[in-house]
Amino acid sequence: MVSARESRHPRWPVPAHALCALAGLLALVLAAGSPVPAAAQDARPDASDHVLVGMAPNIGYEVTCDDSLLSLEPVHANGLGIMEFLVDPRATGSPTKICVRVPAPPVIFGESTGALTDTSAVLTWQTDRPARSRVEYGTTTSYGATTPTAEKLGVFHSFTLEDLEPATLYHYRLHSTDAFGNETVSDDMTFTTLAPRPRIVGLGVEAVTDSTITLSWTTNLLCEVRVEYGLQSSHEHSTPLVPGFAVKHEVTVEELAPDTPYLLAAVAIDTLGREVRSGDLLENTAIPPLSILSPAVVDTTMTTAVVGCRTSNPAQAVVDYGPTEQYGWTVDTGGQNTTEHLAVLEELTAGATYHYRVRAQDEYGQSVETPDAVFSTKPEGTPENLTIHKLAVAPLDVGSVALSWVTNLPATTSVSWGLTDQYTDTLVDSQLVTKHAVILEDLEPAVDYHASVSSVTEGGAEATSGDFLFTSPPPDLTIEDAEIHATGGASIAVSWSTSVPADGWLEYGPTPACELTTEPSDVPATDHLVAAEGLESMTIYYLRAASSVGSYVVRSEILTATTGPPDLEIGAPALTETTATTVTVEWTTSCPAFSYLRYGETTSYGWATGTNAIPSTGHTAVITGLSPTTTYHLEAVATDTLGRTAFSGDVSFTTPSFGPLGFREVSVFDVGPTFVSVSWQTTHRAGGVVRYGTTSSPSDSLVVDEHETDHTVVLTGLDDGTAYYVSVRAYDEDGGTALSELVSFETNEYQDLSPPHAPEQLAVASEGDAVLVTWDANPEHDLAGYRVYRRAETDTAAAVVDVAPSYRTEYRDTDIVPGVIYEYAVSAHDGSGNVSERSGWVAVAAGSGRGGRVWAWPNPLRDATRIRLALPARAIERGSSRYAVKVYDAAGRLVRTLASGVTAEATVTTSWDGRDERNHPVSSGVYFCVAEFEGGGARGKLLVLR
């Protein structure tokens, strides 16, 4: 008796031409191989050449003989329908028991589009068996471009499409071809690339002064901007972000050093938070002009005069003076580069008139002088009052300062100082001078001190400054290398270093005022890393580093950073239902993401489920094909729309043992004159013994060793026109057994097995509330009738909707839903039961009907659903109709408005991702899709399952 090994592929139908070959209706030619020489009896015996004729060309077959696979690779018939193969006599015994199988095309599932950018997209999917794949894509359903076909067979497929146009809708479909040459092509799918990234155009210098540089540029998108600049690198400093999105920009960088080269770069951030930076631009600040301000004689006596002025730049200044405009004498104002200048002119004559001018030269080499001016000394006998001018405190080093002042007459020098106005220390110099300088040392750093200076002339005239405050020099505390260390969805970290150990904290906020602050560090340090937390995601923040030693505080320049989207996190996977061979797993992500499960018997996993096609926060997967009483490990993997990936961590579980072994179904099909196909399903994986015969106690048997839940075998060598009985005894790995019910069937008598031709000239038209299908009559003399098939986009398979006699060549379909697109096909059958191939499918949109209707598919909703509104004919007859599609909960509260507007089409299609107006996912339960249109409305129920 012929045996057939069950393949690991899904059950495949055996076409009529293959069954004919098995039944012997086609010629089976056995060409014996060369006889085996006596000297080679222990060697591998020669193979026998076998030929089958009448096979369909260009189709891959599996050929088995005596339960042994003859060829691991698919065998193809040539263009003449002849298939040749070799039979190994040791493996097959008799070379006359042959079974041919034609595999079904691979199944495509788990399609997803991820890692979208403005110019690329990653497409992934899986197949139920190893296949080679490629992708067709383009901006229309004509596609126009294709990826190369993958060289290796695989079940996981991933292709990256590059060089795409930004903000463009692309169509694509997936091609997967298995080792047998069977190809599956997916339906048309779409994705839209992201908007183009921002670009900076026309960057240039608008204006330059000694302390500012103004840059201007444009961007191709609405952006907020800032300028980064510095001496060594353009990243050293940054202006605050200019609020408000625009395409024309002008930013002024201020407080720059004069006559200094700066590196500058423009930075733009678009409305999606994407940042772009220009190249560096080198620009020099201008030299500030030198001028002498407010020259004047501020004090005179009989023998002295005090001349003071200010300069616009630090400079050295001298005073020329004398009894005429030719002057004659010169005195400097201190010899240092400063902007405040004071000179004492001595040994003058009482009551005389003098000419004077001021000359100055700055560090840039610029020179300037004032016009001639005059002053007069006081007359002889005028009392000489002592005055103090230009009192100044200059820091020297940590803990020391220099006090200086000028008197209009030679006088002594005296300073008193302390932490209060009671003073504690005094320093006196009795030398008579007009320029006084004292160094105070051993001061506490960064502390406020009280002080008073006084001078006495030789004649006893006295002058005092009174109490004044100064702060001792701070430690050498500076902030260096302040920069954004890291940004997250709710935090920004800033790092910096200080020249000496110091406390550190961060000042920050949504405005340049930086009104918020972190807590200061507990221990002084030179390296600082502080994070501002609890921030709003996708928001621009201003930040600056702050450090202190004692009461002395220094701050960095303001930095800006934008928080990212919420961090991607995965909730721990939860096992909601576990059987001996399956497990249902649910998990969540903190933001919409593509997600799948990795699983296996170790933490190396090895298998994976399909990825959800639409980004979601709630995820469910069912793992099948597990073994009972086995420990498995699994991990959830998620990738959000920004390309960030997160892992849940490992979760382990153990499957329970099998329950009682039982049958779900035993059936016979493809009954022929000498053969029949038998299939059965068990509650879990099991082998079996098929018993069959012409009595209710069958005696013939066929053993199936493979432990699976689905089995199909072909019984051959049967007698035609005979009643048979068949049953199956199943046995599992635990020793459990089960006996199926006895199923009877009768083989066909030999008859005409040539099917009619497929009907031609199929035409389909929508007529109001019905669809009319017509076709040309077939010419066969034994034609018995026709079968009409119909399928819609929501159907998983085609259905026979009419069986017509041979004289009728039309069918009127009234069982339709208005607005749905249906496809129709027709086949013919003869009196012997032979059925032709179907005609080509023809599609039509069903009529709008008398009343409107709304419905959703899939229903229930888990991730997303499509909602369609079919408008009534009276609404379309007017040319256009206003409409709105909304979702309400069971309490009648509006959840979300999905679509509204004016349409002239018969149908409106929209979608719902299970979220409310605030983009929050709704809970499980019953919801209503409500459509409103001119003159009426419609409502449909929708179940949401999370």
PDB file of C-alpha atoms in Angstrom, residues 706-883:
ATOM      1  CA  GLU A 706       5.335  12.881  12.922  1.00  0.00           C
ATOM      2  CA  HIS A 707       3.848  14.421  16.069  1.00  0.00           C
ATOM      3  CA  GLU A 708       1.779  17.376  14.870  1.00  0.00           C
ATOM      4  CA  THR A 709      -1.693  18.767  15.502  1.00  0.00           C
ATOM      5  CA  ASP A 710      -2.675  18.833  11.804  1.00  0.00           C
ATOM      6  CA  HIS A 711      -2.238  15.815   9.521  1.00  0.00           C
ATOM      7  CA  THR A 712      -3.127  15.029   5.941  1.00  0.00           C
ATOM      8  CA  VAL A 713      -2.431  11.779   4.098  1.00  0.00           C
ATOM      9  CA  VAL A 714      -3.429  10.426   0.704  1.00  0.00           C
ATOM     10  CA  LEU A 715      -4.743   6.849   0.539  1.00  0.00           C
ATOM     11  CA  THR A 716      -4.210   5.308  -2.898  1.00  0.00           C
ATOM     12  CA  GLY A 717      -4.767   1.959  -4.550  1.00  0.00           C
ATOM     13  CA  LEU A 718      -8.471   1.980  -3.705  1.00  0.00           C
ATOM     14  CA  ASP A 719     -11.189   0.375  -5.821  1.00  0.00           C
ATOM     15  CA  ASP A 720     -13.385   2.742  -7.774  1.00  0.00           C
ATOM     16  CA  GLY A 721     -17.084   3.017  -7.013  1.00  0.00           C
ATOM     17  CA  THR A 722     -16.612   1.340  -3.607  1.00  0.00           C
ATOM     18  CA  ALA A 723     -17.754   2.294  -0.079  1.00  0.00           C
ATOM     19  CA  TYR A 724     -14.926   2.643   2.436  1.00  0.00           C
ATOM     20  CA  TYR A 725     -14.589   3.323   6.152  1.00  0.00           C
ATOM     21  CA  VAL A 726     -11.724   5.143   7.803  1.00  0.00           C
ATOM     22  CA  SER A 727     -10.750   6.003  11.404  1.00  0.00           C
ATOM     23  CA  VAL A 728      -7.652   7.334  13.149  1.00  0.00           C
ATOM     24  CA  ARG A 729      -6.035   6.266  16.387  1.00  0.00           C
ATOM     25  CA  ALA A 730      -3.785   9.040  17.733  1.00  0.00           C
ATOM     26  CA  TYR A 731      -1.006   8.710  20.313  1.00  0.00           C
ATOM     27  CA  ASP A 732       0.995  11.479  21.997  1.00  0.00           C
ATOM     28  CA  GLU A 733       4.470  11.644  23.541  1.00  0.00           C
ATOM     29  CA  ASP A 734       3.072  10.929  27.016  1.00  0.00           C
ATOM     30  CA  GLY A 735       1.518   7.641  25.935  1.00  0.00           C
ATOM     31  CA  GLY A 736      -2.035   9.000  25.711  1.00  0.00           C
ATOM     32  CA  THR A 737      -4.266   7.630  22.964  1.00  0.00           C
ATOM     33  CA  ALA A 738      -7.564   8.591  21.368  1.00  0.00           C
ATOM     34  CA  LEU A 739      -9.752   6.912  18.753  1.00  0.00           C
ATOM     35  CA  SER A 740     -11.689   8.996  16.249  1.00  0.00           C
ATOM     36  CA  GLU A 741     -15.169   8.323  14.997  1.00  0.00           C
ATOM     37  CA  LEU A 742     -15.597   6.072  11.956  1.00  0.00           C
ATOM     38  CA  VAL A 743     -15.967   8.112   8.743  1.00  0.00           C
ATOM     39  CA  SER A 744     -17.390   6.590   5.565  1.00  0.00           C
ATOM     40  CA  PHE A 745     -16.950   7.623   1.956  1.00  0.00           C
ATOM     41  CA  GLU A 746     -17.402   6.127  -1.503  1.00  0.00           C
ATOM     42  CA  THR A 747     -14.812   6.330  -4.239  1.00  0.00           C
ATOM     43  CA  ASN A 748     -15.865   7.690  -7.592  1.00  0.00           C
ATOM     44  CA  GLU A 749     -16.316   5.539 -10.587  1.00  0.00           C
ATOM     45  CA  TYR A 750     -13.926   6.149 -13.426  1.00  0.00           C
ATOM     46  CA  GLN A 751     -15.249   9.049 -15.398  1.00  0.00           C
ATOM     47  CA  ASP A 752     -14.275  12.034 -17.407  1.00  0.00           C
ATOM     48  CA  LEU A 753     -11.721  13.997 -15.397  1.00  0.00           C
ATOM     49  CA  SER A 754     -11.199  16.793 -17.914  1.00  0.00           C
ATOM     50  CA  PRO A 755     -12.640  19.994 -16.463  1.00  0.00           C
ATOM     51  CA  PRO A 756     -14.428  22.581 -18.626  1.00  0.00           C
ATOM     52  CA  HIS A 757     -12.724  25.803 -19.667  1.00  0.00           C
ATOM     53  CA  ALA A 758     -13.005  28.788 -17.344  1.00  0.00           C
ATOM     54  CA  PRO A 759     -15.941  31.068 -18.323  1.00  0.00           C
ATOM     55  CA  GLU A 760     -14.948  34.126 -20.355  1.00  0.00           C
ATOM     56  CA  GLN A 761     -16.098  37.749 -20.833  1.00  0.00           C
ATOM     57  CA  LEU A 762     -17.071  38.184 -17.178  1.00  0.00           C
ATOM     58  CA  ALA A 763     -18.753  41.582 -16.597  1.00  0.00           C
ATOM     59  CA  VAL A 764     -19.894  43.137 -13.302  1.00  0.00           C
ATOM     60  CA  ALA A 765     -22.077  46.243 -12.840  1.00  0.00           C
ATOM     61  CA  SER A 766     -23.683  47.967  -9.850  1.00  0.00           C
ATOM     62  CA  GLU A 767     -27.430  48.550 -10.229  1.00  0.00           C
ATOM     63  CA  GLY A 768     -28.946  50.405  -7.282  1.00  0.00           C
ATOM     64  CA  ASP A 769     -29.155  47.979  -4.370  1.00  0.00           C
ATOM     65  CA  ALA A 770     -27.806  45.016  -6.366  1.00  0.00           C
ATOM     66  CA  VAL A 771     -24.835  43.873  -8.450  1.00  0.00           C
ATOM     67  CA  LEU A 772     -25.392  42.221 -11.867  1.00  0.00           C
ATOM     68  CA  VAL A 773     -22.842  39.563 -12.958  1.00  0.00           C
ATOM     69  CA  THR A 774     -22.851  38.272 -16.573  1.00  0.00           C
ATOM     70  CA  TRP A 775     -20.581  35.961 -18.639  1.00  0.00           C
ATOM     71  CA  ASP A 776     -20.419  34.101 -21.968  1.00  0.00           C
ATOM     72  CA  ALA A 777     -21.788  30.556 -22.203  1.00  0.00           C
ATOM     73  CA  ASN A 778     -19.298  27.664 -22.253  1.00  0.00           C
ATOM     74  CA  PRO A 779     -19.183  25.418 -25.388  1.00  0.00           C
ATOM     75  CA  GLU A 780     -18.777  21.977 -23.658  1.00  0.00           C
ATOM     76  CA  HIS A 781     -21.542  19.474 -24.563  1.00  0.00           C
ATOM     77  CA  ASP A 782     -21.596  17.951 -21.061  1.00  0.00           C
ATOM     78  CA  LEU A 783     -21.738  21.319 -19.242  1.00  0.00           C
ATOM     79  CA  ALA A 784     -23.848  21.058 -16.053  1.00  0.00           C
ATOM     80  CA  GLY A 785     -23.752  24.665 -14.820  1.00  0.00           C
ATOM     81  CA  TYR A 786     -21.802  27.484 -13.235  1.00  0.00           C
ATOM     82  CA  ARG A 787     -20.691  28.598  -9.790  1.00  0.00           C
ATOM     83  CA  VAL A 788     -20.479  32.317  -8.890  1.00  0.00           C
ATOM     84  CA  TYR A 789     -17.878  33.326  -6.292  1.00  0.00           C
ATOM     85  CA  ARG A 790     -17.771  36.582  -4.328  1.00  0.00           C
ATOM     86  CA  ARG A 791     -15.272  38.157  -1.924  1.00  0.00           C
ATOM     87  CA  ALA A 792     -15.017  41.544  -0.209  1.00  0.00           C
ATOM     88  CA  GLU A 793     -12.108  43.360   1.428  1.00  0.00           C
ATOM     89  CA  THR A 794     -13.321  42.197   4.852  1.00  0.00           C
ATOM     90  CA  ASP A 795     -13.602  38.519   3.810  1.00  0.00           C
ATOM     91  CA  THR A 796     -10.876  36.004   4.585  1.00  0.00           C
ATOM     92  CA  ALA A 797     -11.938  33.703   1.717  1.00  0.00           C
ATOM     93  CA  ALA A 798     -14.186  33.682  -1.346  1.00  0.00           C
ATOM     94  CA  ALA A 799     -17.717  32.304  -1.001  1.00  0.00           C
ATOM     95  CA  VAL A 800     -19.987  30.598  -3.518  1.00  0.00           C
ATOM     96  CA  VAL A 801     -23.052  32.848  -3.783  1.00  0.00           C
ATOM     97  CA  ASP A 802     -24.883  31.116  -6.648  1.00  0.00           C
ATOM     98  CA  VAL A 803     -24.989  27.771  -8.511  1.00  0.00           C
ATOM     99  CA  ALA A 804     -26.560  28.413 -11.911  1.00  0.00           C
ATOM    100  CA  PRO A 805     -27.787  25.865 -14.498  1.00  0.00           C
ATOM    101  CA  SER A 806     -25.969  25.675 -17.821  1.00  0.00           C
ATOM    102  CA  TYR A 807     -28.548  27.772 -19.664  1.00  0.00           C
ATOM    103  CA  ARG A 808     -28.259  30.800 -17.268  1.00  0.00           C
ATOM    104  CA  THR A 809     -25.282  33.142 -17.738  1.00  0.00           C
ATOM    105  CA  GLU A 810     -26.105  35.918 -15.296  1.00  0.00           C
ATOM    106  CA  TYR A 811     -26.593  36.426 -11.559  1.00  0.00           C
ATOM    107  CA  ARG A 812     -28.145  39.330  -9.659  1.00  0.00           C
ATOM    108  CA  ASP A 813     -26.578  39.719  -6.187  1.00  0.00           C
ATOM    109  CA  THR A 814     -28.869  41.554  -3.757  1.00  0.00           C
ATOM    110  CA  ASP A 815     -27.119  40.459  -0.551  1.00  0.00           C
ATOM    111  CA  ILE A 816     -24.661  43.376  -0.556  1.00  0.00           C
ATOM    112  CA  VAL A 817     -23.575  46.230   1.691  1.00  0.00           C
ATOM    113  CA  PRO A 818     -23.665  49.602  -0.090  1.00  0.00           C
ATOM    114  CA  GLY A 819     -20.271  51.202  -0.511  1.00  0.00           C
ATOM    115  CA  VAL A 820     -18.279  47.950  -0.166  1.00  0.00           C
ATOM    116  CA  ILE A 821     -15.983  46.918  -3.021  1.00  0.00           C
ATOM    117  CA  TYR A 822     -16.770  43.330  -4.090  1.00  0.00           C
ATOM    118  CA  GLU A 823     -14.908  41.002  -6.474  1.00  0.00           C
ATOM    119  CA  TYR A 824     -16.648  38.298  -8.503  1.00  0.00           C
ATOM    120  CA  ALA A 825     -15.429  35.212 -10.410  1.00  0.00           C
ATOM    121  CA  VAL A 826     -17.217  32.320 -12.154  1.00  0.00           C
ATOM    122  CA  SER A 827     -16.293  28.651 -12.732  1.00  0.00           C
ATOM    123  CA  ALA A 828     -17.981  25.957 -14.845  1.00  0.00           C
ATOM    124  CA  HIS A 829     -18.650  22.288 -13.929  1.00  0.00           C
ATOM    125  CA  ASP A 830     -19.629  19.324 -16.026  1.00  0.00           C
ATOM    126  CA  GLY A 831     -21.833  16.309 -15.424  1.00  0.00           C
ATOM    127  CA  SER A 832     -18.876  14.302 -14.099  1.00  0.00           C
ATOM    128  CA  GLY A 833     -18.221  16.807 -11.325  1.00  0.00           C
ATOM    129  CA  ASN A 834     -15.156  18.339 -12.917  1.00  0.00           C
ATOM    130  CA  VAL A 835     -14.812  22.028 -12.025  1.00  0.00           C
ATOM    131  CA  SER A 836     -12.971  24.488 -14.221  1.00  0.00           C
ATOM    132  CA  GLU A 837     -10.502  27.106 -13.109  1.00  0.00           C
ATOM    133  CA  ARG A 838     -12.146  30.318 -12.005  1.00  0.00           C
ATOM    134  CA  SER A 839     -12.383  33.226 -14.391  1.00  0.00           C
ATOM    135  CA  GLY A 840     -10.396  36.326 -13.553  1.00  0.00           C
ATOM    136  CA  TRP A 841     -11.702  38.389 -10.628  1.00  0.00           C
ATOM    137  CA  VAL A 842     -13.662  41.550 -11.516  1.00  0.00           C
ATOM    138  CA  ALA A 843     -14.300  44.264  -8.898  1.00  0.00           C
ATOM    139  CA  VAL A 844     -17.160  46.716  -8.438  1.00  0.00           C
ATOM    140  CA  ALA A 845     -18.268  49.204  -5.747  1.00  0.00           C
ATOM    141  CA  ALA A 846     -21.757  48.254  -4.576  1.00  0.00           C
ATOM    142  CA  GLY A 847     -24.557  50.858  -4.977  1.00  0.00           C
ATOM    143  CA  SER A 848     -25.313  53.387  -2.266  1.00  0.00           C
ATOM    144  CA  GLY A 849     -28.822  52.112  -1.574  1.00  0.00           C
ATOM    145  CA  ARG A 850     -31.757  54.029  -0.182  1.00  0.00           C
ATOM    146  CA  GLY A 851     -30.385  54.753   3.274  1.00  0.00           C
ATOM    147  CA  GLY A 852     -26.970  55.470   4.755  1.00  0.00           C
ATOM    148  CA  ARG A 853     -24.965  52.898   6.685  1.00  0.00           C
ATOM    149  CA  VAL A 854     -21.833  52.918   8.822  1.00  0.00           C
ATOM    150  CA  TRP A 855     -19.678  49.969   9.889  1.00  0.00           C
ATOM    151  CA  ALA A 856     -16.181  49.160  11.159  1.00  0.00           C
ATOM    152  CA  TRP A 857     -13.631  46.436  10.400  1.00  0.00           C
ATOM    153  CA  PRO A 858     -11.849  44.829  12.167  1.00  0.00           C
ATOM    154  CA  ASN A 859     -14.406  44.611  14.951  1.00  0.00           C
ATOM    155  CA  PRO A 860     -13.449  44.139  17.808  1.00  0.00           C
ATOM    156  CA  LEU A 861     -10.715  46.800  17.771  1.00  0.00           C
ATOM    157  CA  ARG A 862      -7.351  46.020  19.352  1.00  0.00           C
ATOM    158  CA  ASP A 863      -4.914  48.433  17.696  1.00  0.00           C
ATOM    159  CA  ALA A 864      -6.891  50.222  14.962  1.00  0.00           C
ATOM    160  CA  THR A 865      -9.999  49.868  12.790  1.00  0.00           C
ATOM    161  CA  ARG A 866     -11.283  51.289   9.500  1.00  0.00           C
ATOM    162  CA  ILE A 867     -14.710  52.950   9.562  1.00  0.00           C
ATOM    163  CA  ARG A 868     -16.747  53.363   6.375  1.00  0.00           C
ATOM    164  CA  LEU A 869     -19.837  55.516   5.800  1.00  0.00           C
ATOM    165  CA  ALA A 870     -22.073  54.695   2.813  1.00  0.00           C
ATOM    166  CA  LEU A 871     -24.162  57.751   1.964  1.00  0.00           C
ATOM    167  CA  PRO A 872     -27.747  57.316   0.685  1.00  0.00           C
ATOM    168  CA  ALA A 873     -28.503  57.849  -2.987  1.00  0.00           C
ATOM    169  CA  ARG A 874     -30.558  60.956  -2.268  1.00  0.00           C
ATOM    170  CA  ALA A 875     -27.531  62.618  -0.702  1.00  0.00           C
ATOM    171  CA  ILE A 876     -25.274  61.882  -3.675  1.00  0.00           C
ATOM    172  CA  GLU A 877     -27.897  62.886  -6.245  1.00  0.00           C
ATOM    173  CA  ARG A 878     -27.612  66.480  -4.988  1.00  0.00           C
ATOM    174  CA  GLY A 879     -23.946  66.521  -6.050  1.00  0.00           C
ATOM    175  CA  SER A 880     -22.427  66.778  -2.552  1.00  0.00           C
ATOM    176  CA  SER A 881     -23.361  66.228   1.061  1.00  0.00           C
ATOM    177  CA  ARG A 882     -22.050  67.396   4.409  1.00  0.00           C
ATOM    178  CA  TYR A 883     -21.066  64.582   6.758  1.00  0.00           C
TER     179      TYR A 883
END
